[in-house]
GROMACS .gro file of C-alpha atoms in nm:
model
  297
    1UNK     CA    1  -0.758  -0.477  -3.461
    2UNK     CA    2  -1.134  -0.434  -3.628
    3UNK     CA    3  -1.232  -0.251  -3.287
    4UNK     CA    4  -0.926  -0.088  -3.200
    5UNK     CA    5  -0.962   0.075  -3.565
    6UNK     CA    6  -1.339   0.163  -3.482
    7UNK     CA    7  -1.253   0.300  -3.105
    8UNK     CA    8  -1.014   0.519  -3.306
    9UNK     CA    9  -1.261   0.616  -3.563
   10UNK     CA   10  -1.487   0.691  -3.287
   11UNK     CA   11  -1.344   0.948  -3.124
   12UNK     CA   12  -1.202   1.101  -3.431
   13UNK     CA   13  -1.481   1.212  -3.558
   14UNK     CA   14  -1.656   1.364  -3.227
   15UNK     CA   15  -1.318   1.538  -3.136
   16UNK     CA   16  -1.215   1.632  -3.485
   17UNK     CA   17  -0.878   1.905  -3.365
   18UNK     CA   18  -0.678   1.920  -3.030
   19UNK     CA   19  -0.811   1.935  -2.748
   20UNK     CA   20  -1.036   1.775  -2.449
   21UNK     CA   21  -1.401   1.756  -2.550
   22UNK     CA   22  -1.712   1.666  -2.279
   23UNK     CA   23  -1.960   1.463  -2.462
   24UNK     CA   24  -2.320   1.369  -2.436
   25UNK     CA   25  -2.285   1.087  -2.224
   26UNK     CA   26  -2.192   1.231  -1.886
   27UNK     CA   27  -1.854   1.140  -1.713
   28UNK     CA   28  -1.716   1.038  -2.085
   29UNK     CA   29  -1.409   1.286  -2.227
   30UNK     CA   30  -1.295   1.254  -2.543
   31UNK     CA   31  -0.892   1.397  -2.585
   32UNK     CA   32  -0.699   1.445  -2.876
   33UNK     CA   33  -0.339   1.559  -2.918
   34UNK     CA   34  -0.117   1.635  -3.263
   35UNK     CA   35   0.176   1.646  -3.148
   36UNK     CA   36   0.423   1.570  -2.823
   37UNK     CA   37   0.346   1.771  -2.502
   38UNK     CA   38   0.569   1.898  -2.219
   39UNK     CA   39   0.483   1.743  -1.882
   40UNK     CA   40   0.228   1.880  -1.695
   41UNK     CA   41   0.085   1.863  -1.373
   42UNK     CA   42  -0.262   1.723  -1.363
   43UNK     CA   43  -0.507   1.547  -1.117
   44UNK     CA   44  -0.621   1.228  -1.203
   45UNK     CA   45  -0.981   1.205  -1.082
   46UNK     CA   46  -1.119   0.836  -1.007
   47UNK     CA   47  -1.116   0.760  -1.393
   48UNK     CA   48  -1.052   0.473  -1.670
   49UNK     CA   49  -0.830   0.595  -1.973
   50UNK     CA   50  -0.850   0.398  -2.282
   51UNK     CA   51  -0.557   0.499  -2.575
   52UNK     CA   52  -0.722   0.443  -2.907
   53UNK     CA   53  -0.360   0.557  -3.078
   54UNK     CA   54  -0.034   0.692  -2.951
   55UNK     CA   55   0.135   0.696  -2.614
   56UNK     CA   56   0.121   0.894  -2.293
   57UNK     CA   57   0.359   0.881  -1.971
   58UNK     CA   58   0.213   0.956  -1.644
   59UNK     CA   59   0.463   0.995  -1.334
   60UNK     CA   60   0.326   0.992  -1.015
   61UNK     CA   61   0.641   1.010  -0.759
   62UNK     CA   62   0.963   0.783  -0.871
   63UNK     CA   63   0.677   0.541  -1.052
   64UNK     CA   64   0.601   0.640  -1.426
   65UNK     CA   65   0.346   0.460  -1.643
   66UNK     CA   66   0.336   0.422  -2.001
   67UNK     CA   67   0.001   0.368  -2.152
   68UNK     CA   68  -0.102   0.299  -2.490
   69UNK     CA   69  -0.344   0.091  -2.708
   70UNK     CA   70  -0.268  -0.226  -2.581
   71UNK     CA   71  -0.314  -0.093  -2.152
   72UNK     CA   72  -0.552   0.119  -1.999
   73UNK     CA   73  -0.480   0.269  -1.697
   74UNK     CA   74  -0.688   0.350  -1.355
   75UNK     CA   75  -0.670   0.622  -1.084
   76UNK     CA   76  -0.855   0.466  -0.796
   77UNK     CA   77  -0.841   0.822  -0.584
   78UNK     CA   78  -0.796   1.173  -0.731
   79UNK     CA   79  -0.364   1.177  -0.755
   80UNK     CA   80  -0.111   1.434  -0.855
   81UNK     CA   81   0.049   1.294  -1.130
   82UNK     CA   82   0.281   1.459  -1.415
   83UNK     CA   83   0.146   1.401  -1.771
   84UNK     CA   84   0.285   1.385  -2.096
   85UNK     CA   85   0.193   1.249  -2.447
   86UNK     CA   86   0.510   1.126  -2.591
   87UNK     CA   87   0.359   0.986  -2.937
   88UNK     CA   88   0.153   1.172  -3.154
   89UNK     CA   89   0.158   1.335  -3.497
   90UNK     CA   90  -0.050   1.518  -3.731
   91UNK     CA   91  -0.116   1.191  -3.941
   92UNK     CA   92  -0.137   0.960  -3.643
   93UNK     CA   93  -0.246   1.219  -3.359
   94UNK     CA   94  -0.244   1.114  -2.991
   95UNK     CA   95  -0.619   0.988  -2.907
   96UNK     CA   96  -0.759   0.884  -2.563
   97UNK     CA   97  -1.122   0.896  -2.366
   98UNK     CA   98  -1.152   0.900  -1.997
   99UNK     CA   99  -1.399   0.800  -1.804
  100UNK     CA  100  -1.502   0.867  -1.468
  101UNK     CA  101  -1.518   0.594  -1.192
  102UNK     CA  102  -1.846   0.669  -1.033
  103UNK     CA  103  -1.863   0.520  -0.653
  104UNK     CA  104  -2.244   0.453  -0.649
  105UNK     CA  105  -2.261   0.269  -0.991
  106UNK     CA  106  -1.924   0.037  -0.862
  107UNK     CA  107  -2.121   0.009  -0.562
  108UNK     CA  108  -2.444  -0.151  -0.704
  109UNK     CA  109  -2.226  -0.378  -0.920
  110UNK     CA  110  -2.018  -0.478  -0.653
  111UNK     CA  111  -2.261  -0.614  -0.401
  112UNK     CA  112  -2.419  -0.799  -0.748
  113UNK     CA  113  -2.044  -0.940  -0.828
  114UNK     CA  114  -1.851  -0.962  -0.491
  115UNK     CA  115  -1.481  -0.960  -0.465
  116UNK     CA  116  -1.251  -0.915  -0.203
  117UNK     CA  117  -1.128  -0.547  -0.208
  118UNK     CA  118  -0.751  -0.445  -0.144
  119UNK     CA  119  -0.651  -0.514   0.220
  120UNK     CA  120  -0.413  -0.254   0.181
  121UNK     CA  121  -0.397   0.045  -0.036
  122UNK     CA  122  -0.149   0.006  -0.308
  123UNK     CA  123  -0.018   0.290  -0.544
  124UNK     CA  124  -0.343   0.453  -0.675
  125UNK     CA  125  -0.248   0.428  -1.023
  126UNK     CA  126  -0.230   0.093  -1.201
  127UNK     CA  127  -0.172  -0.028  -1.546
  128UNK     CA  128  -0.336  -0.348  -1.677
  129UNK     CA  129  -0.382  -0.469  -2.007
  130UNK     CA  130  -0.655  -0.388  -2.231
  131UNK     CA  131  -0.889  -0.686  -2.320
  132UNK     CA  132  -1.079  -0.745  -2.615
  133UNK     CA  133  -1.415  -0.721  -2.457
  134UNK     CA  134  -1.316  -0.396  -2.287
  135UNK     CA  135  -1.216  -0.243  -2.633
  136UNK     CA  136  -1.577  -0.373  -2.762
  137UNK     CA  137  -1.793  -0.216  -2.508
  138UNK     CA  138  -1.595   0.136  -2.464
  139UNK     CA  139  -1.628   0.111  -2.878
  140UNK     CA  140  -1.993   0.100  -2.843
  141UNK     CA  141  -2.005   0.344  -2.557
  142UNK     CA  142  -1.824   0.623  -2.788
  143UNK     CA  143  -1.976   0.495  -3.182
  144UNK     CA  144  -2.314   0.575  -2.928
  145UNK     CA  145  -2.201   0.987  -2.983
  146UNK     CA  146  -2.347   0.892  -3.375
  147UNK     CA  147  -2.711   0.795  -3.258
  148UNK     CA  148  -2.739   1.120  -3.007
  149UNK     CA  149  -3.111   0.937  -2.948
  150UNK     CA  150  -2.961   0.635  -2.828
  151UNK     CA  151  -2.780   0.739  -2.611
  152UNK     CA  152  -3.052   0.728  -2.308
  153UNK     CA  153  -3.119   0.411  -2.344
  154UNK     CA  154  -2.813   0.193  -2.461
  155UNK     CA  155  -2.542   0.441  -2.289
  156UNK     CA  156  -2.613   0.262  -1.923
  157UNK     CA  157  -2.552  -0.056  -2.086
  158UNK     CA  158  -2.255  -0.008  -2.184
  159UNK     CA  159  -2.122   0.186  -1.910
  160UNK     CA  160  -2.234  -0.083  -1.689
  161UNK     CA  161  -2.031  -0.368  -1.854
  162UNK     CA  162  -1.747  -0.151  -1.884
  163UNK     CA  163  -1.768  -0.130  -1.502
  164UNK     CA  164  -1.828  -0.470  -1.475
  165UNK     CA  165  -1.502  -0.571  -1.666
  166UNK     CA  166  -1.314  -0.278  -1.473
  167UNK     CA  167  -1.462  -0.472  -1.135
  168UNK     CA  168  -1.368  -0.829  -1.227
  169UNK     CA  169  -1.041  -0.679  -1.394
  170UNK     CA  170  -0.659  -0.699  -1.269
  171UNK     CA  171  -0.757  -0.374  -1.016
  172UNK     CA  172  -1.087  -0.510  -0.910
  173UNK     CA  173  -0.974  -0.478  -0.584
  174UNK     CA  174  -0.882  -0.124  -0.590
  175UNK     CA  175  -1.199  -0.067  -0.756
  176UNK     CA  176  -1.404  -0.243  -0.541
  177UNK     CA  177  -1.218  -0.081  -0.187
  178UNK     CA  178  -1.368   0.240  -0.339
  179UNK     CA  179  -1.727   0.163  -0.242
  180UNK     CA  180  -1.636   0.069   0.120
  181UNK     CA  181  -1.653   0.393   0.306
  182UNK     CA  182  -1.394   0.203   0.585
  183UNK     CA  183  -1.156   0.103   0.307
  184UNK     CA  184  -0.782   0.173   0.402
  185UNK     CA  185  -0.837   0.362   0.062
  186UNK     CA  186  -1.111   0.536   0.101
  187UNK     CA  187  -0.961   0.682   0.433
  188UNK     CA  188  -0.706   0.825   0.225
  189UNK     CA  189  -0.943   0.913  -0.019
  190UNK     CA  190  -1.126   1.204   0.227
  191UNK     CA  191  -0.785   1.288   0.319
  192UNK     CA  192  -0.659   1.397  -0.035
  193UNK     CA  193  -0.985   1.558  -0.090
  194UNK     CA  194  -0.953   1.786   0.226
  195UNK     CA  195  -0.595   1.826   0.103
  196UNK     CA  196  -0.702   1.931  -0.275
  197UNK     CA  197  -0.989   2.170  -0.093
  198UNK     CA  198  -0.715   2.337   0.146
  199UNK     CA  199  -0.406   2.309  -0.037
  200UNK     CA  200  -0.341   2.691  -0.023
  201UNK     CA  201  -0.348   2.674   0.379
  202UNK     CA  202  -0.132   2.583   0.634
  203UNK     CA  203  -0.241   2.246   0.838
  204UNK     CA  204  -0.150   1.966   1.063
  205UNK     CA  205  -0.036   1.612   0.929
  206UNK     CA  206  -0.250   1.534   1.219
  207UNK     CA  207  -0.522   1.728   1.087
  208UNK     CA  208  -0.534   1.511   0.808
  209UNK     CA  209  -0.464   1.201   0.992
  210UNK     CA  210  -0.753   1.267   1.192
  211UNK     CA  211  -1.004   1.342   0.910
  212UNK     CA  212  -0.868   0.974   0.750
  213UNK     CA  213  -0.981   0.834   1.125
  214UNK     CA  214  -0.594   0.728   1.133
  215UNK     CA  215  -0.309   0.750   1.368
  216UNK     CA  216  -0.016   1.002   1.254
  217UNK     CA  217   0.250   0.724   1.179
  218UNK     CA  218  -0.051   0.481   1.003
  219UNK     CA  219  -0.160   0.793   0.814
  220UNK     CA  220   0.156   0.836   0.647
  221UNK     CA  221   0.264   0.534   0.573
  222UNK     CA  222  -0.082   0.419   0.371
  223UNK     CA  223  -0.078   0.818   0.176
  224UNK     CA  224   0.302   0.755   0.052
  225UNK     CA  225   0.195   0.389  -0.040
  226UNK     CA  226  -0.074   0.501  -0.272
  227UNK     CA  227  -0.002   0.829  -0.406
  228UNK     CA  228   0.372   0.812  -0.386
  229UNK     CA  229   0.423   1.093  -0.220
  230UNK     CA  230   0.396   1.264   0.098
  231UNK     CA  231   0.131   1.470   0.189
  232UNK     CA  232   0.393   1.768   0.215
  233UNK     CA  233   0.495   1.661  -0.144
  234UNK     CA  234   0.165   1.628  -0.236
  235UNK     CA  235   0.038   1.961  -0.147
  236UNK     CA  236   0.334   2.114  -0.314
  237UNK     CA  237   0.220   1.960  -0.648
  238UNK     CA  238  -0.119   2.122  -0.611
  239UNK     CA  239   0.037   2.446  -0.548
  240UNK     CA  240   0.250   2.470  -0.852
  241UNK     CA  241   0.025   2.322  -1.069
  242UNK     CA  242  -0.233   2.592  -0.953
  243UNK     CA  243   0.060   2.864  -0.997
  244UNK     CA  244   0.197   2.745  -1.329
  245UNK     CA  245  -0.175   2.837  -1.450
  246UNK     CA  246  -0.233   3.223  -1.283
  247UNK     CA  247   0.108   3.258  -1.431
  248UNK     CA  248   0.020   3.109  -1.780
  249UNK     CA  249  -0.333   3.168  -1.796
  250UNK     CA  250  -0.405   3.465  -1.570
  251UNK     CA  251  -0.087   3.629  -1.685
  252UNK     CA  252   0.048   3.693  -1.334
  253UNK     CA  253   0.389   3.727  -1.201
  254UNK     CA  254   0.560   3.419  -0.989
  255UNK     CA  255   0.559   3.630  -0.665
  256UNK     CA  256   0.180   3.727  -0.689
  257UNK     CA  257   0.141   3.354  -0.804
  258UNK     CA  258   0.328   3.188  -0.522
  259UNK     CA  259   0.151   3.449  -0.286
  260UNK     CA  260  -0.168   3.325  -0.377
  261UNK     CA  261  -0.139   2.948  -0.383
  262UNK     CA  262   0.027   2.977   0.001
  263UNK     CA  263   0.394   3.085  -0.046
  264UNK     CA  264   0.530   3.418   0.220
  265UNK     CA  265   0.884   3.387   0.062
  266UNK     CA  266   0.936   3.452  -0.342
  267UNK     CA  267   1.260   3.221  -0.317
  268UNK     CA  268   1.085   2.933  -0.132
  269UNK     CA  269   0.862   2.941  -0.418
  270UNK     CA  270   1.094   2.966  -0.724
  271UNK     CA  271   1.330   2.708  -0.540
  272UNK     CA  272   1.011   2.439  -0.513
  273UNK     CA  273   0.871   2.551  -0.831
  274UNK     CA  274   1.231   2.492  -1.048
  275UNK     CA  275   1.293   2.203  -0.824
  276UNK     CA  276   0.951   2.038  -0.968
  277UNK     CA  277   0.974   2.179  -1.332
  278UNK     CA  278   1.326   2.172  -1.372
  279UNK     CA  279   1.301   2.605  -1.417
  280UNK     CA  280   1.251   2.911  -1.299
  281UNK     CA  281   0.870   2.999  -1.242
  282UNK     CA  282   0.933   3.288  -1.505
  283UNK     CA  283   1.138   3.122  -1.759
  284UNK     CA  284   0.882   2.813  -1.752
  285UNK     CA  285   0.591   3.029  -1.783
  286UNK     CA  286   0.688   3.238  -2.074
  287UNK     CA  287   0.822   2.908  -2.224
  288UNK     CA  288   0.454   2.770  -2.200
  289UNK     CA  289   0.304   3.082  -2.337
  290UNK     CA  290   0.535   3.121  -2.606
  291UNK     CA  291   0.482   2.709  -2.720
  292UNK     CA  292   0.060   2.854  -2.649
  293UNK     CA  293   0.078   3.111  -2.895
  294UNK     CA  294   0.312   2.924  -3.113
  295UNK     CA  295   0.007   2.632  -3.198
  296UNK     CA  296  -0.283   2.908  -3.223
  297UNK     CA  297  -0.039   3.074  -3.497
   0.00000   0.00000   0.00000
């Protein structure tokens, strides 16, 4: 509890209002939320998220997680997931850092700490329970944010044993199947990244199959298995989660918006977009700006 109240501490007072704040110590995000959110689509990049206090659901396909200070959950390849904090308040606001998996770091550790890697990929999102050394070291890693001329020195450390306890961990093995290039997952892996890079276009499943070095029918089977979704389904995520934002952010209409993330027909678009957000790409967005303007105000 001592640590848990320090992680918290921690990351209160280097992200001090809402928001997701990049830190001094690369690949570290510090995220804090006062109140429940509406889903949203987001993609998970290879990344550790601890919970310091509240709760957050993440759906990827029929599968939802719910993570909180007693998990932490991992995204072994970048994933389309839906993402929602579900407890937070102004007294006890949501609080969370992320940290990215890097390849070449696992790498090092795992030819110092061997162990056998997946044999097949599983869903790429797992949920394990937090430890008590885990809480100490990612404690450390954020009280290090205090001492900004510490950091160079004592950040590697920690990072390294938080690595080390993600390794030898409950998803070791997805872990570890990231550092070996001809890793069922890491075939999948350059998939989804050709997939997040071309999203707006119109390809092949064989296309894809072929830059995974698999056979059409193999290719499928191991994408649904770890991102729970289809590659059609998939790309259809991307797409509206890159529309929902010209039409938010940009201030753009849903046909320009479904016109420029690879829609020809208007109603193809509304019908996938409502089908995914449960609205019209209109009503949703003026829903989100409206909730935008109603937390600057």
């Amino acid at each position: 509890m001592a640590h848990l109240e320090s992680f918290r501490d921690a990351i209160a007072r280097h992200a001090p209002e809402d928001g997701t704040f990049a830190c001094a110590i690369p690949g570290l995000k510090l995220i804090r939320c006062a109140a429940p959110t509406m889903p949203m689509p987001v993609v998970y990049e290879p990344t550790a998220c601890f919970v310091a206090q509240g709760r957050k659901r993440a759906t990827l396909g029929a599968s939802v997680f719910h993570y909180d200070p007693s998990s932490y959950l991992v995204a072994s390849v970048g994933l389309a997931v839906m993402g929602t904090v579900i407890e937070a308040s102004q007294a006890q606001p949501y609080m969370s850092v992320q940290l990215d998996l890097d390849p070449a770091q696992l790498g090092e550790l795992a030819l110092s700490y061997p162990r056998p890697a997946a044999s097949a990929p599983t869903t790429g999102l797992t949920l394990n329970q937090m430890t008590p050394g885990l809480l100490d070291a990612a404690t450390r890693l954020v009280a290090l944010l205090d001492t900004p001329d510490d950091i160079a020195a004592l950040a590697p450390l920690a990072l390294r044993e938080i690595l080390y306890r993600l390794l030898t961990g409950p998803s070791g093995g997805a872990i570890c199947a990231m550092t070996q290039s001809d890793s069922r997952q890491s075939q999948i892996a350059r998939a989804i990244l050709r997939l997040r890079a071309h999203f707006k276009d119109g390809w092949r499943i064989d296309d894809l199959a072929g830059v995974a070095g698999m056979s059409r029918s193999a290719f499928h089977q191991h994408f649904k298995a770890m991102t729970a979704m289809s590659p059609l389904e998939f790309r259809t995520q991307l797409r509206m989660q890159e529309a929902r934002r010209l039409m938010v952010s940009d201030g753009l209409d849903a046909a320009n918006a479904g016109y420029l993330v690879g829609y020809d027909s208007p109603s193809q678009f509304s019908r996938d977009y409502a089908r995914l957000f449960g609205v019209p790409p209109a009503r949703d967005a003026g829903r989100l700006r409206s909730a935008s303007q109603a937390s600057v105000a």
